[in-house]
């Protein structure tokens, strides 16, 4: 699984990736596997993250797209990977 910032970025990256092109050739030639599928998934809704504050242990609501959020105790939390 891989992730990009947007659909067009994903399509551009895959299109110019030699390993992907060679893998698709193998799949399409019938030399690999008996079935398969490729997809580009787009999130329907990305909810807030709820990282735990290292200072006090509380969960802190971190809005989708935000890099950091402040905790009521004065601590701070940072976004992590959604995958
Ligand atoms: Zn805290």
Coordinates of C-alpha atoms and ligand atoms in Angstrom, one line a residue:
X1 CA 0.0 0.0 0.0
X2 CA 1.2 3.5 -0.8
X3 CA -0.3 6.9 -0.1
X4 CA -0.1 10.3 -1.9
X5 CA -1.5 13.7 -1.3
X6 CA -4.0 13.4 -4.1
X7 CA -5.4 11.2 -6.8
X8 CA -3.5 13.0 -9.6
X9 CA -0.2 12.7 -7.7
X10 CA -0.8 9.0 -7.3
X11 CA -1.6 8.4 -10.9
X12 CA 1.5 10.4 -12.0
X13 CA 3.7 8.5 -9.6
X14 CA 2.5 5.1 -10.7
X15 CA 2.6 6.0 -14.4
X16 CA 6.3 6.8 -14.2
X17 CA 7.3 4.0 -11.9
X18 CA 9.3 1.3 -13.7
X19 CA 8.6 -1.4 -11.0
X20 CA 4.9 -0.8 -11.3
X21 CA 5.0 -0.9 -15.1
X22 CA 7.0 -4.1 -15.1
X23 CA 4.7 -5.7 -12.5
X24 CA 1.6 -4.8 -14.5
X25 CA 3.2 -6.3 -17.6
X26 CA 3.7 -9.5 -15.7
X27 CA 0.2 -9.6 -14.4
X28 CA -1.4 -8.7 -17.8
X29 CA 0.7 -11.3 -19.6
X30 CA -0.7 -14.0 -17.4
X31 CA 2.6 -14.9 -15.9
X32 CA 1.7 -14.0 -12.4
X33 CA -1.4 -15.0 -10.4
X34 CA -4.8 -16.3 -11.4
X35 CA -6.7 -13.1 -10.7
X36 CA -6.0 -9.6 -9.6
X37 CA -7.1 -6.0 -9.3
X38 CA -5.6 -2.6 -9.1
X39 CA -7.3 0.4 -7.6
X40 CA -6.9 3.9 -6.5
X41 CA -8.9 4.5 -3.3
X42 CA -10.0 7.9 -2.3
X43 CA -11.1 8.6 1.3
X44 CA -14.7 9.2 1.8
X45 CA -14.2 11.0 5.1
X46 CA -11.1 11.4 7.2
X47 CA -12.0 11.8 10.9
X48 CA -10.0 13.6 13.5
X49 CA -7.1 11.8 15.0
X50 CA -7.1 11.2 18.7
X51 CA -3.5 11.0 19.8
X52 CA -2.7 10.6 23.5
X53 CA -0.9 13.5 25.2
X54 CA 2.5 12.3 26.4
X55 CA 2.4 14.8 29.3
X56 CA -1.0 13.9 30.9
X57 CA -2.3 10.9 29.0
X58 CA -5.5 12.5 27.8
X59 CA -6.8 12.0 24.2
X60 CA -6.6 15.2 22.2
X61 CA -8.8 15.9 19.2
X62 CA -6.6 16.6 16.2
X63 CA -8.6 17.9 13.2
X64 CA -7.9 16.1 9.9
X65 CA -5.1 18.0 8.1
X66 CA -3.7 19.6 11.2
X67 CA -0.1 18.8 12.1
X68 CA -0.4 19.5 15.8
X69 CA -2.9 20.3 18.5
X70 CA -2.6 21.7 22.0
X71 CA -3.7 19.7 25.0
X72 CA -5.6 21.4 27.9
X73 CA -2.6 20.6 30.2
X74 CA -0.3 22.7 28.0
X75 CA 1.2 19.7 26.2
X76 CA 1.1 19.2 22.5
X77 CA 0.3 16.2 20.2
X78 CA 1.3 15.7 16.6
X79 CA -0.4 14.0 13.7
X80 CA 0.8 10.5 12.7
X81 CA 0.2 8.4 9.7
X82 CA -3.4 7.5 8.9
X83 CA -2.2 4.1 7.6
Ligands
LIG1 ZN1 -2.0 16.8 28.1

